[in-house]
Amino acid sequence: MSNDQPPPGQPPEDDPFRKRPPGDQPPPSSGSPYDGAPPPPPPPYDAGPYGGGPYGADPLAGMPPLAEPGKRILARLIDFLIISIPLYLISLPWGGAVGGSNGNNDDDVGDLFAQTYSGHQLVWSLIGLVVYVAYDTYFTHKDGRTLGKRLLKMRVAMLNDGRVPDTGAAFMRAVVLWLPALLCCPCLWWLINIVLMFTDKPYRQGLQDKAAKTVVVTVN
C-alpha cells in the first residue's frame, strides 16, 4: 500500500474539477450528471496554484463551466420576484406584508401600533421564510434548477460528483441562503454572498454552497 500523499493544495482524487492528464480522461457516458453541458476550452499546461507541475494548473478541466456571478444574481432576483409578488398580494387582505404609519401622535396608541407592526412583520417574515425555503428545496432537489436558473441555463450540482443535490443538501442550502436574509441581516448577507461569488476560488461558492458542498454550473 502506497503512503504517497497528494502535493499540498492538490485537489483530492475524487474531486470532479481536478486536472486530468491527457489519455486519462474518463470515457464519455450518456448517464453522466454533467452530460449536455458545453465543454470548457482546453486549459494551458503550465504550473499553477494547485500543486504546480504540468497537470496542476486547472482544477476545473473536463467539467462544465461554472455559472457567471452576474447570471446567478439575476436568476436569484427572478426567483425572489416569483415568490415575493404573489406573497405580497396574498397578504393584502391582512394589511399587507409591509406595514405603515397610522398618523396618530398619541404616545400610548403609538406604542401599541409599534408592537402590532413588529408582530405583523415577524409573522410575514416567518411565512416568507417557509415559502422561500420550500421553493428552493423542492426545485434544487428536483433537478438542480429553480425557475430563475432554468431560464438562465444553470443548475446546482454536488461538488464531489456533479449529481443533483439530495433533499438534505437542498434543504441545507436553502436554509443557509434564506434564514439570515429574511430574519436577521438581509443587506449584509446578500453583500457577503455576492462578493463570494466573484472572489471565491476556485468554485465561486456562496455561503449556501459551502454549507451544502455544491456549485452552480452552466447547462444547455
PDB file of C-alpha atoms in Angstrom:
ATOM      1  CA  MET A   1       0.000   0.000   0.000  1.00  0.00           C
ATOM      2  CA  SER A   2       1.436   3.357  -1.010  1.00  0.00           C
ATOM      3  CA  ASN A   3       1.735   6.096   1.544  1.00  0.00           C
ATOM      4  CA  ASP A   4       2.181   8.773  -1.110  1.00  0.00           C
ATOM      5  CA  GLN A   5       0.141  11.864  -0.381  1.00  0.00           C
ATOM      6  CA  PRO A   6      -1.016  14.411  -2.957  1.00  0.00           C
ATOM      7  CA  PRO A   7       1.079  17.586  -3.073  1.00  0.00           C
ATOM      8  CA  PRO A   8      -0.139  20.380  -0.777  1.00  0.00           C
ATOM      9  CA  GLY A   9      -3.010  22.243  -2.386  1.00  0.00           C
ATOM     10  CA  GLN A  10      -3.661  19.481  -4.919  1.00  0.00           C
ATOM     11  CA  PRO A  11      -7.405  18.751  -5.347  1.00  0.00           C
ATOM     12  CA  PRO A  12      -8.430  15.342  -3.956  1.00  0.00           C
ATOM     13  CA  GLU A  13      -8.649  12.364  -6.303  1.00  0.00           C
ATOM     14  CA  ASP A  14     -12.458  12.276  -6.134  1.00  0.00           C
ATOM     15  CA  ASP A  15     -12.762  15.975  -6.969  1.00  0.00           C
ATOM     16  CA  PRO A  16     -14.502  16.096 -10.390  1.00  0.00           C
ATOM     17  CA  PHE A  17     -12.960  19.502 -11.078  1.00  0.00           C
ATOM     18  CA  ARG A  18      -9.362  18.314 -10.771  1.00  0.00           C
ATOM     19  CA  LYS A  19      -6.997  18.351 -13.717  1.00  0.00           C
ATOM     20  CA  ARG A  20      -6.616  15.071 -15.606  1.00  0.00           C
ATOM     21  CA  PRO A  21      -3.562  14.264 -17.748  1.00  0.00           C
ATOM     22  CA  PRO A  22      -4.048  13.519 -21.454  1.00  0.00           C
ATOM     23  CA  GLY A  23      -5.144   9.941 -22.055  1.00  0.00           C
ATOM     24  CA  ASP A  24      -6.505   9.662 -18.530  1.00  0.00           C
ATOM     25  CA  GLN A  25      -9.886  11.196 -19.252  1.00  0.00           C
ATOM     26  CA  PRO A  26     -12.878   9.053 -18.254  1.00  0.00           C
ATOM     27  CA  PRO A  27     -14.827   7.574 -21.190  1.00  0.00           C
ATOM     28  CA  PRO A  28     -17.894   9.565 -22.221  1.00  0.00           C
ATOM     29  CA  SER A  29     -21.092   8.340 -20.653  1.00  0.00           C
ATOM     30  CA  SER A  30     -24.633   9.313 -21.521  1.00  0.00           C
ATOM     31  CA  GLY A  31     -25.536   8.783 -17.886  1.00  0.00           C
ATOM     32  CA  SER A  32     -23.166  11.424 -16.577  1.00  0.00           C
ATOM     33  CA  PRO A  33     -24.910  14.090 -14.500  1.00  0.00           C
ATOM     34  CA  TYR A  34     -22.978  16.676 -16.474  1.00  0.00           C
ATOM     35  CA  ASP A  35     -23.962  15.405 -19.940  1.00  0.00           C
ATOM     36  CA  GLY A  36     -25.332  18.169 -22.106  1.00  0.00           C
ATOM     37  CA  ALA A  37     -23.165  20.918 -20.645  1.00  0.00           C
ATOM     38  CA  PRO A  38     -20.806  22.673 -23.057  1.00  0.00           C
ATOM     39  CA  PRO A  39     -17.198  21.515 -22.542  1.00  0.00           C
ATOM     40  CA  PRO A  40     -14.704  24.182 -21.468  1.00  0.00           C
ATOM     41  CA  PRO A  41     -11.795  25.095 -23.764  1.00  0.00           C
ATOM     42  CA  PRO A  42      -8.562  23.148 -23.210  1.00  0.00           C
ATOM     43  CA  PRO A  43      -6.577  24.781 -20.398  1.00  0.00           C
ATOM     44  CA  PRO A  44      -2.907  25.711 -20.706  1.00  0.00           C
ATOM     45  CA  TYR A  45      -0.469  23.109 -19.373  1.00  0.00           C
ATOM     46  CA  ASP A  46       1.524  25.361 -17.097  1.00  0.00           C
ATOM     47  CA  ALA A  47       2.226  25.382 -13.387  1.00  0.00           C
ATOM     48  CA  GLY A  48      -0.483  26.799 -11.150  1.00  0.00           C
ATOM     49  CA  PRO A  49      -1.623  27.139  -7.574  1.00  0.00           C
ATOM     50  CA  TYR A  50      -2.859  23.521  -7.318  1.00  0.00           C
ATOM     51  CA  GLY A  51       0.460  21.795  -6.765  1.00  0.00           C
ATOM     52  CA  GLY A  52       2.356  23.035  -9.822  1.00  0.00           C
ATOM     53  CA  GLY A  53       3.749  20.751 -12.497  1.00  0.00           C
ATOM     54  CA  PRO A  54       2.301  20.040 -15.930  1.00  0.00           C
ATOM     55  CA  TYR A  55      -1.073  18.858 -14.592  1.00  0.00           C
ATOM     56  CA  GLY A  56      -1.669  21.177 -11.660  1.00  0.00           C
ATOM     57  CA  ALA A  57      -2.947  24.350 -13.290  1.00  0.00           C
ATOM     58  CA  ASP A  58      -6.680  23.979 -13.753  1.00  0.00           C
ATOM     59  CA  PRO A  59      -8.926  22.145 -11.248  1.00  0.00           C
ATOM     60  CA  LEU A  60     -11.961  22.787 -13.488  1.00  0.00           C
ATOM     61  CA  ALA A  61     -10.681  20.884 -16.535  1.00  0.00           C
ATOM     62  CA  GLY A  62     -13.153  18.428 -18.022  1.00  0.00           C
ATOM     63  CA  MET A  63     -16.189  19.833 -16.195  1.00  0.00           C
ATOM     64  CA  PRO A  64     -18.961  22.239 -17.237  1.00  0.00           C
ATOM     65  CA  PRO A  65     -18.102  25.908 -16.835  1.00  0.00           C
ATOM     66  CA  LEU A  66     -19.088  27.491 -13.556  1.00  0.00           C
ATOM     67  CA  ALA A  67     -22.027  29.872 -13.867  1.00  0.00           C
ATOM     68  CA  GLU A  68     -21.197  33.544 -14.168  1.00  0.00           C
ATOM     69  CA  PRO A  69     -21.863  35.545 -10.973  1.00  0.00           C
ATOM     70  CA  GLY A  70     -23.934  38.119 -12.836  1.00  0.00           C
ATOM     71  CA  LYS A  71     -26.275  35.436 -14.173  1.00  0.00           C
ATOM     72  CA  ARG A  72     -26.567  33.894 -10.717  1.00  0.00           C
ATOM     73  CA  ILE A  73     -27.589  37.240  -9.238  1.00  0.00           C
ATOM     74  CA  LEU A  74     -30.169  37.768 -11.997  1.00  0.00           C
ATOM     75  CA  ALA A  75     -31.567  34.242 -11.505  1.00  0.00           C
ATOM     76  CA  ARG A  76     -31.896  34.874  -7.766  1.00  0.00           C
ATOM     77  CA  LEU A  77     -33.714  38.150  -8.448  1.00  0.00           C
ATOM     78  CA  ILE A  78     -36.140  36.329 -10.766  1.00  0.00           C
ATOM     79  CA  ASP A  79     -36.818  33.712  -8.069  1.00  0.00           C
ATOM     80  CA  PHE A  80     -37.311  36.457  -5.473  1.00  0.00           C
ATOM     81  CA  LEU A  81     -39.898  38.220  -7.632  1.00  0.00           C
ATOM     82  CA  ILE A  82     -41.684  34.945  -8.483  1.00  0.00           C
ATOM     83  CA  ILE A  83     -42.252  34.367  -4.769  1.00  0.00           C
ATOM     84  CA  SER A  84     -42.488  37.841  -3.266  1.00  0.00           C
ATOM     85  CA  ILE A  85     -45.098  39.325  -5.622  1.00  0.00           C
ATOM     86  CA  PRO A  86     -47.752  36.606  -5.068  1.00  0.00           C
ATOM     87  CA  LEU A  87     -46.894  36.547  -1.352  1.00  0.00           C
ATOM     88  CA  TYR A  88     -47.461  40.286  -1.079  1.00  0.00           C
ATOM     89  CA  LEU A  89     -50.764  40.093  -2.963  1.00  0.00           C
ATOM     90  CA  ILE A  90     -51.950  37.274  -0.672  1.00  0.00           C
ATOM     91  CA  SER A  91     -51.057  39.386   2.382  1.00  0.00           C
ATOM     92  CA  LEU A  92     -53.155  42.406   1.302  1.00  0.00           C
ATOM     93  CA  PRO A  93     -56.419  41.278   2.981  1.00  0.00           C
ATOM     94  CA  TRP A  94     -54.472  41.157   6.280  1.00  0.00           C
ATOM     95  CA  GLY A  95     -52.913  44.578   5.868  1.00  0.00           C
ATOM     96  CA  GLY A  96     -50.078  43.694   3.532  1.00  0.00           C
ATOM     97  CA  ALA A  97     -46.684  42.240   4.256  1.00  0.00           C
ATOM     98  CA  VAL A  98     -45.261  45.760   4.687  1.00  0.00           C
ATOM     99  CA  GLY A  99     -46.723  47.945   7.417  1.00  0.00           C
ATOM    100  CA  GLY A 100     -47.193  51.690   7.503  1.00  0.00           C
ATOM    101  CA  SER A 101     -47.945  54.552   9.849  1.00  0.00           C
ATOM    102  CA  ASN A 102     -51.362  55.372  11.274  1.00  0.00           C
ATOM    103  CA  GLY A 103     -50.551  59.082  11.662  1.00  0.00           C
ATOM    104  CA  ASN A 104     -51.680  59.191  15.311  1.00  0.00           C
ATOM    105  CA  ASN A 105     -49.391  61.145  17.642  1.00  0.00           C
ATOM    106  CA  ASP A 106     -50.769  59.761  20.892  1.00  0.00           C
ATOM    107  CA  ASP A 107     -47.912  58.067  22.769  1.00  0.00           C
ATOM    108  CA  ASP A 108     -49.935  55.119  24.050  1.00  0.00           C
ATOM    109  CA  VAL A 109     -51.532  54.444  20.693  1.00  0.00           C
ATOM    110  CA  GLY A 110     -48.123  54.869  19.019  1.00  0.00           C
ATOM    111  CA  ASP A 111     -46.535  52.295  21.315  1.00  0.00           C
ATOM    112  CA  LEU A 112     -49.388  49.875  20.661  1.00  0.00           C
ATOM    113  CA  PHE A 113     -49.036  50.392  16.923  1.00  0.00           C
ATOM    114  CA  ALA A 114     -45.276  49.794  17.069  1.00  0.00           C
ATOM    115  CA  GLN A 115     -45.844  46.491  18.857  1.00  0.00           C
ATOM    116  CA  THR A 116     -48.522  45.471  16.359  1.00  0.00           C
ATOM    117  CA  TYR A 117     -46.294  46.484  13.440  1.00  0.00           C
ATOM    118  CA  SER A 118     -43.363  44.447  14.739  1.00  0.00           C
ATOM    119  CA  GLY A 119     -45.544  41.403  15.315  1.00  0.00           C
ATOM    120  CA  HIS A 120     -47.169  41.767  11.892  1.00  0.00           C
ATOM    121  CA  GLN A 121     -43.798  41.975  10.181  1.00  0.00           C
ATOM    122  CA  LEU A 122     -42.441  38.998  12.110  1.00  0.00           C
ATOM    123  CA  VAL A 123     -45.388  36.812  11.114  1.00  0.00           C
ATOM    124  CA  TRP A 124     -44.983  37.606   7.431  1.00  0.00           C
ATOM    125  CA  SER A 125     -41.216  37.190   7.638  1.00  0.00           C
ATOM    126  CA  LEU A 126     -41.729  33.695   9.043  1.00  0.00           C
ATOM    127  CA  ILE A 127     -44.303  32.873   6.362  1.00  0.00           C
ATOM    128  CA  GLY A 128     -41.930  34.179   3.707  1.00  0.00           C
ATOM    129  CA  LEU A 129     -39.069  32.113   5.140  1.00  0.00           C
ATOM    130  CA  VAL A 130     -41.115  28.905   4.938  1.00  0.00           C
ATOM    131  CA  VAL A 131     -42.192  29.653   1.352  1.00  0.00           C
ATOM    132  CA  TYR A 132     -38.701  30.601   0.116  1.00  0.00           C
ATOM    133  CA  VAL A 133     -37.032  27.591   1.759  1.00  0.00           C
ATOM    134  CA  ALA A 134     -39.702  25.212   0.426  1.00  0.00           C
ATOM    135  CA  TYR A 135     -39.383  26.676  -3.089  1.00  0.00           C
ATOM    136  CA  ASP A 136     -35.585  26.426  -3.143  1.00  0.00           C
ATOM    137  CA  THR A 137     -35.513  22.969  -1.579  1.00  0.00           C
ATOM    138  CA  TYR A 138     -38.101  21.500  -3.951  1.00  0.00           C
ATOM    139  CA  PHE A 139     -36.608  22.776  -7.207  1.00  0.00           C
ATOM    140  CA  THR A 140     -32.978  22.222  -6.194  1.00  0.00           C
ATOM    141  CA  HIS A 141     -33.723  18.614  -5.236  1.00  0.00           C
ATOM    142  CA  LYS A 142     -35.909  18.055  -8.316  1.00  0.00           C
ATOM    143  CA  ASP A 143     -33.298  18.833 -10.977  1.00  0.00           C
ATOM    144  CA  GLY A 144     -30.932  21.428  -9.516  1.00  0.00           C
ATOM    145  CA  ARG A 145     -32.766  24.323 -11.152  1.00  0.00           C
ATOM    146  CA  THR A 146     -35.113  26.910  -9.709  1.00  0.00           C
ATOM    147  CA  LEU A 147     -37.228  28.742 -12.255  1.00  0.00           C
ATOM    148  CA  GLY A 148     -34.673  31.555 -12.425  1.00  0.00           C
ATOM    149  CA  LYS A 149     -31.802  29.143 -13.000  1.00  0.00           C
ATOM    150  CA  ARG A 150     -33.821  27.266 -15.630  1.00  0.00           C
ATOM    151  CA  LEU A 151     -34.404  30.490 -17.585  1.00  0.00           C
ATOM    152  CA  LEU A 152     -30.704  31.351 -17.494  1.00  0.00           C
ATOM    153  CA  LYS A 153     -29.469  27.783 -18.143  1.00  0.00           C
ATOM    154  CA  MET A 154     -27.755  26.987 -14.871  1.00  0.00           C
ATOM    155  CA  ARG A 155     -28.109  24.329 -12.233  1.00  0.00           C
ATOM    156  CA  VAL A 156     -26.891  23.399  -8.766  1.00  0.00           C
ATOM    157  CA  ALA A 157     -24.605  20.346  -8.601  1.00  0.00           C
ATOM    158  CA  MET A 158     -22.876  18.481  -5.798  1.00  0.00           C
ATOM    159  CA  LEU A 159     -19.197  19.375  -5.801  1.00  0.00           C
ATOM    160  CA  ASN A 160     -17.884  15.837  -5.339  1.00  0.00           C
ATOM    161  CA  ASP A 161     -19.667  14.095  -8.233  1.00  0.00           C
ATOM    162  CA  GLY A 162     -21.926  16.540 -10.101  1.00  0.00           C
ATOM    163  CA  ARG A 163     -25.210  14.875  -9.177  1.00  0.00           C
ATOM    164  CA  VAL A 164     -28.410  16.720  -8.318  1.00  0.00           C
ATOM    165  CA  PRO A 165     -28.443  17.562  -4.583  1.00  0.00           C
ATOM    166  CA  ASP A 166     -30.436  15.229  -2.364  1.00  0.00           C
ATOM    167  CA  THR A 167     -33.157  16.563  -0.053  1.00  0.00           C
ATOM    168  CA  GLY A 168     -30.791  17.153   2.864  1.00  0.00           C
ATOM    169  CA  ALA A 169     -28.281  19.130   0.810  1.00  0.00           C
ATOM    170  CA  ALA A 170     -31.032  21.111  -0.943  1.00  0.00           C
ATOM    171  CA  PHE A 171     -32.671  21.970   2.398  1.00  0.00           C
ATOM    172  CA  MET A 172     -29.356  22.977   3.983  1.00  0.00           C
ATOM    173  CA  ARG A 173     -28.571  25.215   1.022  1.00  0.00           C
ATOM    174  CA  ALA A 174     -31.990  26.895   1.185  1.00  0.00           C
ATOM    175  CA  VAL A 175     -31.896  27.480   4.946  1.00  0.00           C
ATOM    176  CA  VAL A 176     -28.401  28.987   4.911  1.00  0.00           C
ATOM    177  CA  LEU A 177     -29.398  31.219   1.994  1.00  0.00           C
ATOM    178  CA  TRP A 178     -32.753  32.488   3.263  1.00  0.00           C
ATOM    179  CA  LEU A 179     -32.775  32.351   7.077  1.00  0.00           C
ATOM    180  CA  PRO A 180     -30.329  35.231   7.695  1.00  0.00           C
ATOM    181  CA  ALA A 181     -31.598  37.104   4.620  1.00  0.00           C
ATOM    182  CA  LEU A 182     -35.203  37.225   5.869  1.00  0.00           C
ATOM    183  CA  LEU A 183     -34.873  37.317   9.655  1.00  0.00           C
ATOM    184  CA  CYS A 184     -31.570  38.918  10.533  1.00  0.00           C
ATOM    185  CA  CYS A 185     -29.323  40.933   8.249  1.00  0.00           C
ATOM    186  CA  PRO A 186     -30.507  40.928   4.623  1.00  0.00           C
ATOM    187  CA  CYS A 187     -28.253  43.643   3.216  1.00  0.00           C
ATOM    188  CA  LEU A 188     -25.081  42.300   4.812  1.00  0.00           C
ATOM    189  CA  TRP A 189     -25.970  38.686   3.934  1.00  0.00           C
ATOM    190  CA  TRP A 190     -26.580  39.408   0.259  1.00  0.00           C
ATOM    191  CA  LEU A 191     -23.426  41.519   0.086  1.00  0.00           C
ATOM    192  CA  ILE A 192     -21.283  38.716   1.535  1.00  0.00           C
ATOM    193  CA  ASN A 193     -22.710  36.178  -0.914  1.00  0.00           C
ATOM    194  CA  ILE A 194     -22.321  38.461  -3.919  1.00  0.00           C
ATOM    195  CA  VAL A 195     -18.699  39.188  -3.023  1.00  0.00           C
ATOM    196  CA  LEU A 196     -18.002  35.454  -2.576  1.00  0.00           C
ATOM    197  CA  MET A 197     -19.486  34.602  -5.973  1.00  0.00           C
ATOM    198  CA  PHE A 198     -16.964  36.955  -7.574  1.00  0.00           C
ATOM    199  CA  THR A 199     -13.937  36.214  -5.392  1.00  0.00           C
ATOM    200  CA  ASP A 200     -14.153  32.641  -4.070  1.00  0.00           C
ATOM    201  CA  LYS A 201     -11.556  30.349  -5.658  1.00  0.00           C
ATOM    202  CA  PRO A 202     -11.776  28.034  -7.430  1.00  0.00           C
ATOM    203  CA  TYR A 203     -15.507  27.239  -7.279  1.00  0.00           C
ATOM    204  CA  ARG A 204     -17.307  30.610  -6.803  1.00  0.00           C
ATOM    205  CA  GLN A 205     -19.209  29.248  -3.832  1.00  0.00           C
ATOM    206  CA  GLY A 206     -21.555  31.392  -1.790  1.00  0.00           C
ATOM    207  CA  LEU A 207     -22.048  30.582   1.885  1.00  0.00           C
ATOM    208  CA  GLN A 208     -25.005  28.364   0.980  1.00  0.00           C
ATOM    209  CA  ASP A 209     -22.800  26.414  -1.465  1.00  0.00           C
ATOM    210  CA  LYS A 210     -20.087  25.928   1.144  1.00  0.00           C
ATOM    211  CA  ALA A 211     -22.630  24.668   3.686  1.00  0.00           C
ATOM    212  CA  ALA A 212     -24.204  22.187   1.241  1.00  0.00           C
ATOM    213  CA  LYS A 213     -20.979  21.371  -0.686  1.00  0.00           C
ATOM    214  CA  THR A 214     -22.472  22.463  -4.006  1.00  0.00           C
ATOM    215  CA  VAL A 215     -21.512  24.533  -7.027  1.00  0.00           C
ATOM    216  CA  VAL A 216     -23.551  26.235  -9.739  1.00  0.00           C
ATOM    217  CA  VAL A 217     -22.680  25.238 -13.321  1.00  0.00           C
ATOM    218  CA  THR A 218     -23.981  26.086 -16.788  1.00  0.00           C
ATOM    219  CA  VAL A 219     -26.144  23.685 -18.800  1.00  0.00           C
ATOM    220  CA  ASN A 220     -27.512  23.614 -22.343  1.00  0.00           C
TER     221      ASN A 220
END
